[in-house]
Structure formats: C-alpha cells, structure tokens
C-alpha cells in the first residue's frame, strides 16, 4: 500500500537528502489515525538525462489496521521506475502520434516500457476520463469541453482538472503529472482495474 504525498523537491534533491528525507505527517487511508514512522526502503528512480538514482522511501504504520504504508513522493507513480515527467512526456508524444521506439529513443527508456504506459492509458481511458471529469466538476461545476475521447481526451481532461485545482485549491499545486499521481493515489497507470481515485 502506498500514499502519494505532495513533494516539493526534485528527484535529485530528494536523492541527495538520503535517509534524512522528511515527510509531513500522514494519516491512515482506512481509519484516518496518524501513522507512526516505520523505517523505509531504498528504491530507484529514473529521470530524464540523469543516471538512475537511489532514493529512500519512508514507511508508516497504523497500529489499529496493523498495516504499513509507503510514502511515495509525488514525482513517482506506484510501481513505476520512471519519474512522472518522463512518463508524462512519453504519453504526450504518443498522443501526438509518435511511435513507441521514437519516444523511447528520445527519452532514453526501453521501448517496451513506453508501450506499456501507452497501452495502460488506452485501456483505462474511459475510467481515467470519468474520474478526472468528476474531480474537475467538483472543483468548478462548469462542464469540461473535450475535443477528443480515449487517451487524447484523458490528457485534455487532466489539463483542465489541473488548471481548476490550481485556480480553486492552491496555485502551488505541483506540475500536472505529479498532480495526476496525487489524485490517483499513484495508480493512474496501474495494472489493476479498481477505481483509481480514492475518495
Ligand atoms: Zn488505520
């Protein structure tokens, strides 16, 4: 189980902090009780034009639910090695009609990885679209006009929802990809089919 927290740091600054990384207090997603520190683990993150970096992921423990939660910084999606901006660039290029191999070369990631992100987004497009539009209209009741459906529609909906969140919630909201990870609990591109956006 993972909680995405709004991390203001870049992946490099985060990596440089090592195990001294500070995560704001987090609540248990099931019972809302504050989680207590429960060590952590090392994992890798791959960012554009940087060698893979090892980062420390803190973990919290809920004594009532007897469950640990990993605190993932918002520049990550759950179970994805690459930073959100890399995934976002790849999806934007794919929507623009670029092929997986070209994108992979440009971003220096394996083309099978690009193909997987793209396939995931296309498969989940109806659900992703519904969730984003619900969030957008909860922030501002004006309807969101989309010029496309499917994967291109998802990116359009993400853009509108992100703009509304910046306008109505907080202008310091992170970039659109980190925002997507935050609102989807890191699961926007996850293989499972459960609703990606927790209440
Ligand atoms: Zn709990």
mmCIF file of C-alpha atoms and ligand atoms in Angstrom:
data_model
loop_
_atom_site.group_PDB
_atom_site.id
_atom_site.type_symbol
_atom_site.label_atom_id
_atom_site.label_comp_id
_atom_site.label_asym_id
_atom_site.label_seq_id
_atom_site.Cartn_x
_atom_site.Cartn_y
_atom_site.Cartn_z
ATOM 1 C CA UNK A 1 0.000 0.000 0.000
ATOM 2 C CA UNK A 2 1.281 3.461 -0.849
ATOM 3 C CA UNK A 3 0.348 7.038 -0.060
ATOM 4 C CA UNK A 4 1.448 9.735 -2.509
ATOM 5 C CA UNK A 5 2.493 12.936 -0.715
ATOM 6 C CA UNK A 6 2.980 16.329 -2.382
ATOM 7 C CA UNK A 7 6.751 16.543 -2.580
ATOM 8 C CA UNK A 8 8.172 19.962 -3.451
ATOM 9 C CA UNK A 9 11.660 18.547 -4.159
ATOM 10 C CA UNK A 10 13.129 17.412 -7.455
ATOM 11 C CA UNK A 11 14.157 13.769 -7.610
ATOM 12 C CA UNK A 12 17.825 14.847 -7.371
ATOM 13 C CA UNK A 13 17.293 16.926 -4.227
ATOM 14 C CA UNK A 14 15.236 14.122 -2.792
ATOM 15 C CA UNK A 15 18.019 11.618 -3.556
ATOM 16 C CA UNK A 16 20.640 13.952 -2.085
ATOM 17 C CA UNK A 17 18.780 14.017 1.243
ATOM 18 C CA UNK A 18 19.301 10.264 1.539
ATOM 19 C CA UNK A 19 17.681 8.806 4.638
ATOM 20 C CA UNK A 20 17.306 12.289 6.125
ATOM 21 C CA UNK A 21 14.311 12.939 3.863
ATOM 22 C CA UNK A 22 11.432 14.482 5.830
ATOM 23 C CA UNK A 23 7.844 13.512 5.021
ATOM 24 C CA UNK A 24 4.964 15.523 6.531
ATOM 25 C CA UNK A 25 2.681 13.643 8.953
ATOM 26 C CA UNK A 26 0.352 11.237 7.128
ATOM 27 C CA UNK A 27 -2.945 9.670 8.145
ATOM 28 C CA UNK A 28 -4.051 6.084 7.616
ATOM 29 C CA UNK A 29 -6.214 5.941 4.460
ATOM 30 C CA UNK A 30 -8.537 3.413 6.132
ATOM 31 C CA UNK A 31 -9.099 4.834 9.628
ATOM 32 C CA UNK A 32 -7.539 8.347 9.430
ATOM 33 C CA UNK A 33 -5.367 7.794 12.503
ATOM 34 C CA UNK A 34 -1.885 9.314 12.298
ATOM 35 C CA UNK A 35 0.698 6.854 11.028
ATOM 36 C CA UNK A 36 3.876 6.308 13.008
ATOM 37 C CA UNK A 37 7.332 6.015 11.431
ATOM 38 C CA UNK A 38 8.168 2.508 10.347
ATOM 39 C CA UNK A 39 11.602 2.659 8.738
ATOM 40 C CA UNK A 40 11.757 2.639 4.977
ATOM 41 C CA UNK A 41 13.402 1.089 1.969
ATOM 42 C CA UNK A 42 15.637 2.050 -0.947
ATOM 43 C CA UNK A 43 14.309 2.129 -4.469
ATOM 44 C CA UNK A 44 15.441 3.501 -7.816
ATOM 45 C CA UNK A 45 14.085 6.384 -9.806
ATOM 46 C CA UNK A 46 14.956 7.114 -13.425
ATOM 47 C CA UNK A 47 14.763 10.745 -14.530
ATOM 48 C CA UNK A 48 15.326 12.292 -17.924
ATOM 49 C CA UNK A 49 19.006 12.808 -18.770
ATOM 50 C CA UNK A 50 20.181 11.508 -15.383
ATOM 51 C CA UNK A 51 21.558 8.158 -14.307
ATOM 52 C CA UNK A 52 19.122 6.181 -12.136
ATOM 53 C CA UNK A 53 19.187 7.417 -8.552
ATOM 54 C CA UNK A 54 18.604 5.516 -5.369
ATOM 55 C CA UNK A 55 16.091 7.150 -3.052
ATOM 56 C CA UNK A 56 14.830 6.378 0.441
ATOM 57 C CA UNK A 57 11.103 5.756 0.761
ATOM 58 C CA UNK A 58 9.758 6.247 4.281
ATOM 59 C CA UNK A 59 7.077 3.981 5.623
ATOM 60 C CA UNK A 60 4.360 4.472 8.210
ATOM 61 C CA UNK A 61 2.479 2.038 10.405
ATOM 62 C CA UNK A 62 -1.154 2.072 11.532
ATOM 63 C CA UNK A 63 -1.463 0.312 14.878
ATOM 64 C CA UNK A 64 -5.224 -0.122 14.501
ATOM 65 C CA UNK A 65 -5.244 -1.524 10.954
ATOM 66 C CA UNK A 66 -1.904 -3.282 11.523
ATOM 67 C CA UNK A 67 -0.736 -2.189 8.110
ATOM 68 C CA UNK A 68 2.262 -0.315 6.739
ATOM 69 C CA UNK A 69 2.089 2.347 4.051
ATOM 70 C CA UNK A 70 4.914 3.525 1.825
ATOM 71 C CA UNK A 71 5.135 7.312 1.432
ATOM 72 C CA UNK A 72 5.864 7.895 -2.243
ATOM 73 C CA UNK A 73 6.889 11.413 -3.320
ATOM 74 C CA UNK A 74 4.515 12.859 -5.922
ATOM 75 C CA UNK A 75 7.149 12.673 -8.687
ATOM 76 C CA UNK A 76 6.521 8.919 -8.711
ATOM 77 C CA UNK A 77 3.670 6.676 -9.728
ATOM 78 C CA UNK A 78 3.207 3.444 -7.788
ATOM 79 C CA UNK A 79 5.319 0.582 -9.140
ATOM 80 C CA UNK A 80 6.858 2.717 -11.893
ATOM 81 C CA UNK A 81 10.599 3.231 -12.089
ATOM 82 C CA UNK A 82 10.463 6.434 -14.126
ATOM 83 C CA UNK A 83 9.786 9.888 -12.824
ATOM 84 C CA UNK A 84 6.345 11.369 -13.547
ATOM 85 C CA UNK A 85 7.720 13.947 -16.010
ATOM 86 C CA UNK A 86 9.285 11.201 -18.155
ATOM 87 C CA UNK A 87 6.026 9.248 -18.237
ATOM 88 C CA UNK A 88 4.114 12.447 -18.979
ATOM 89 C CA UNK A 89 6.415 13.381 -21.867
ATOM 90 C CA UNK A 90 6.092 9.895 -23.317
ATOM 91 C CA UNK A 91 2.281 9.958 -23.139
ATOM 92 C CA UNK A 92 2.135 13.435 -24.657
ATOM 93 C CA UNK A 93 4.335 12.328 -27.560
ATOM 94 C CA UNK A 94 2.288 9.152 -28.021
ATOM 95 C CA UNK A 95 -0.951 11.145 -28.152
ATOM 96 C CA UNK A 96 0.758 13.342 -30.761
ATOM 97 C CA UNK A 97 1.213 10.253 -32.930
ATOM 98 C CA UNK A 98 4.846 9.429 -32.229
ATOM 99 C CA UNK A 99 5.740 5.710 -32.154
ATOM 100 C CA UNK A 100 6.998 3.870 -29.078
ATOM 101 C CA UNK A 101 10.513 3.367 -30.485
ATOM 102 C CA UNK A 102 10.989 7.023 -31.374
ATOM 103 C CA UNK A 103 9.742 8.113 -27.953
ATOM 104 C CA UNK A 104 11.925 5.541 -26.230
ATOM 105 C CA UNK A 105 14.994 6.829 -28.061
ATOM 106 C CA UNK A 106 14.187 10.420 -27.283
ATOM 107 C CA UNK A 107 13.648 9.776 -23.566
ATOM 108 C CA UNK A 108 16.261 7.019 -23.186
ATOM 109 C CA UNK A 109 13.836 4.447 -21.780
ATOM 110 C CA UNK A 110 13.110 0.924 -23.087
ATOM 111 C CA UNK A 111 10.500 0.937 -25.852
ATOM 112 C CA UNK A 112 8.634 -1.901 -24.108
ATOM 113 C CA UNK A 113 8.188 0.422 -21.134
ATOM 114 C CA UNK A 114 6.772 3.185 -23.324
ATOM 115 C CA UNK A 115 4.464 0.688 -24.978
ATOM 116 C CA UNK A 116 3.247 -0.496 -21.576
ATOM 117 C CA UNK A 117 2.431 3.045 -20.344
ATOM 118 C CA UNK A 118 0.613 3.784 -23.582
ATOM 119 C CA UNK A 119 -1.350 0.538 -23.535
ATOM 120 C CA UNK A 120 -2.252 1.110 -19.885
ATOM 121 C CA UNK A 121 -3.548 4.571 -20.587
ATOM 122 C CA UNK A 122 -5.585 3.498 -23.614
ATOM 123 C CA UNK A 123 -7.127 0.545 -21.771
ATOM 124 C CA UNK A 124 -8.010 2.656 -18.765
ATOM 125 C CA UNK A 125 -9.016 5.764 -20.715
ATOM 126 C CA UNK A 126 -12.793 5.620 -20.027
ATOM 127 C CA UNK A 127 -12.252 5.219 -16.282
ATOM 128 C CA UNK A 128 -9.452 7.800 -16.136
ATOM 129 C CA UNK A 129 -11.609 10.235 -18.048
ATOM 130 C CA UNK A 130 -14.612 9.710 -15.765
ATOM 131 C CA UNK A 131 -12.518 10.176 -12.624
ATOM 132 C CA UNK A 132 -10.793 13.314 -13.888
ATOM 133 C CA UNK A 133 -14.038 14.888 -15.081
ATOM 134 C CA UNK A 134 -15.712 14.136 -11.747
ATOM 135 C CA UNK A 135 -12.843 15.827 -9.952
ATOM 136 C CA UNK A 136 -12.848 18.789 -12.362
ATOM 137 C CA UNK A 137 -16.564 19.436 -11.895
ATOM 138 C CA UNK A 138 -16.286 19.054 -8.120
ATOM 139 C CA UNK A 139 -13.768 21.917 -8.221
ATOM 140 C CA UNK A 140 -15.829 24.040 -10.612
ATOM 141 C CA UNK A 141 -19.297 22.979 -11.807
ATOM 142 C CA UNK A 142 -18.745 24.352 -15.333
ATOM 143 C CA UNK A 143 -18.668 21.472 -17.821
ATOM 144 C CA UNK A 144 -15.309 20.493 -19.268
ATOM 145 C CA UNK A 145 -15.280 20.569 -23.054
ATOM 146 C CA UNK A 146 -13.128 17.897 -24.650
ATOM 147 C CA UNK A 147 -12.178 17.713 -28.315
ATOM 148 C CA UNK A 148 -11.270 14.031 -28.150
ATOM 149 C CA UNK A 149 -12.040 10.871 -26.250
ATOM 150 C CA UNK A 150 -9.740 7.945 -25.482
ATOM 151 C CA UNK A 151 -6.158 8.678 -24.500
ATOM 152 C CA UNK A 152 -6.054 12.190 -26.042
ATOM 153 C CA UNK A 153 -9.183 13.032 -24.054
ATOM 154 C CA UNK A 154 -7.511 11.871 -20.847
ATOM 155 C CA UNK A 155 -4.658 14.335 -21.329
ATOM 156 C CA UNK A 156 -7.112 17.126 -22.126
ATOM 157 C CA UNK A 157 -9.152 16.285 -19.040
ATOM 158 C CA UNK A 158 -6.006 16.171 -16.924
ATOM 159 C CA UNK A 159 -5.020 19.624 -18.153
ATOM 160 C CA UNK A 160 -8.453 21.104 -17.317
ATOM 161 C CA UNK A 161 -8.608 19.426 -13.923
ATOM 162 C CA UNK A 162 -5.115 20.572 -13.039
ATOM 163 C CA UNK A 163 -5.933 24.149 -14.093
ATOM 164 C CA UNK A 164 -9.063 24.101 -11.936
ATOM 165 C CA UNK A 165 -7.167 22.723 -8.967
ATOM 166 C CA UNK A 166 -4.572 25.487 -9.286
ATOM 167 C CA UNK A 167 -7.294 28.079 -9.543
ATOM 168 C CA UNK A 168 -9.622 26.843 -6.816
ATOM 169 C CA UNK A 169 -7.385 24.983 -4.372
ATOM 170 C CA UNK A 170 -3.813 26.126 -4.409
ATOM 171 C CA UNK A 171 -1.618 27.758 -7.048
ATOM 172 C CA UNK A 172 1.372 25.864 -5.635
ATOM 173 C CA UNK A 173 -0.071 22.541 -6.715
ATOM 174 C CA UNK A 174 2.731 20.560 -8.359
ATOM 175 C CA UNK A 175 3.079 20.034 -12.094
ATOM 176 C CA UNK A 176 0.261 18.206 -13.881
ATOM 177 C CA UNK A 177 1.942 14.778 -13.763
ATOM 178 C CA UNK A 178 2.651 14.914 -10.038
ATOM 179 C CA UNK A 179 -0.905 16.172 -9.615
ATOM 180 C CA UNK A 180 -2.158 13.133 -11.522
ATOM 181 C CA UNK A 181 -0.165 10.826 -9.283
ATOM 182 C CA UNK A 182 -1.539 12.606 -6.190
ATOM 183 C CA UNK A 183 -5.195 12.472 -7.174
ATOM 184 C CA UNK A 184 -4.990 8.886 -8.424
ATOM 185 C CA UNK A 185 -3.117 7.660 -5.355
ATOM 186 C CA UNK A 186 -0.255 6.797 -7.720
ATOM 187 C CA UNK A 187 -2.475 4.349 -9.580
ATOM 188 C CA UNK A 188 -3.314 6.245 -12.781
ATOM 189 C CA UNK A 189 -1.294 3.767 -14.852
ATOM 190 C CA UNK A 190 -1.533 0.772 -12.552
ATOM 191 C CA UNK A 191 -2.389 -2.642 -13.972
ATOM 192 C CA UNK A 192 -5.374 -3.191 -11.660
ATOM 193 C CA UNK A 193 -8.889 -2.185 -12.622
ATOM 194 C CA UNK A 194 -10.210 -0.836 -9.325
ATOM 195 C CA UNK A 195 -11.279 2.820 -9.334
ATOM 196 C CA UNK A 196 -8.047 4.806 -9.405
ATOM 197 C CA UNK A 197 -9.240 7.797 -7.432
ATOM 198 C CA UNK A 198 -9.842 7.232 -3.722
ATOM 199 C CA UNK A 199 -12.487 9.500 -2.144
HETATM 200 ZN ZN1 LIG B 1 -5.641 2.592 10.078
#
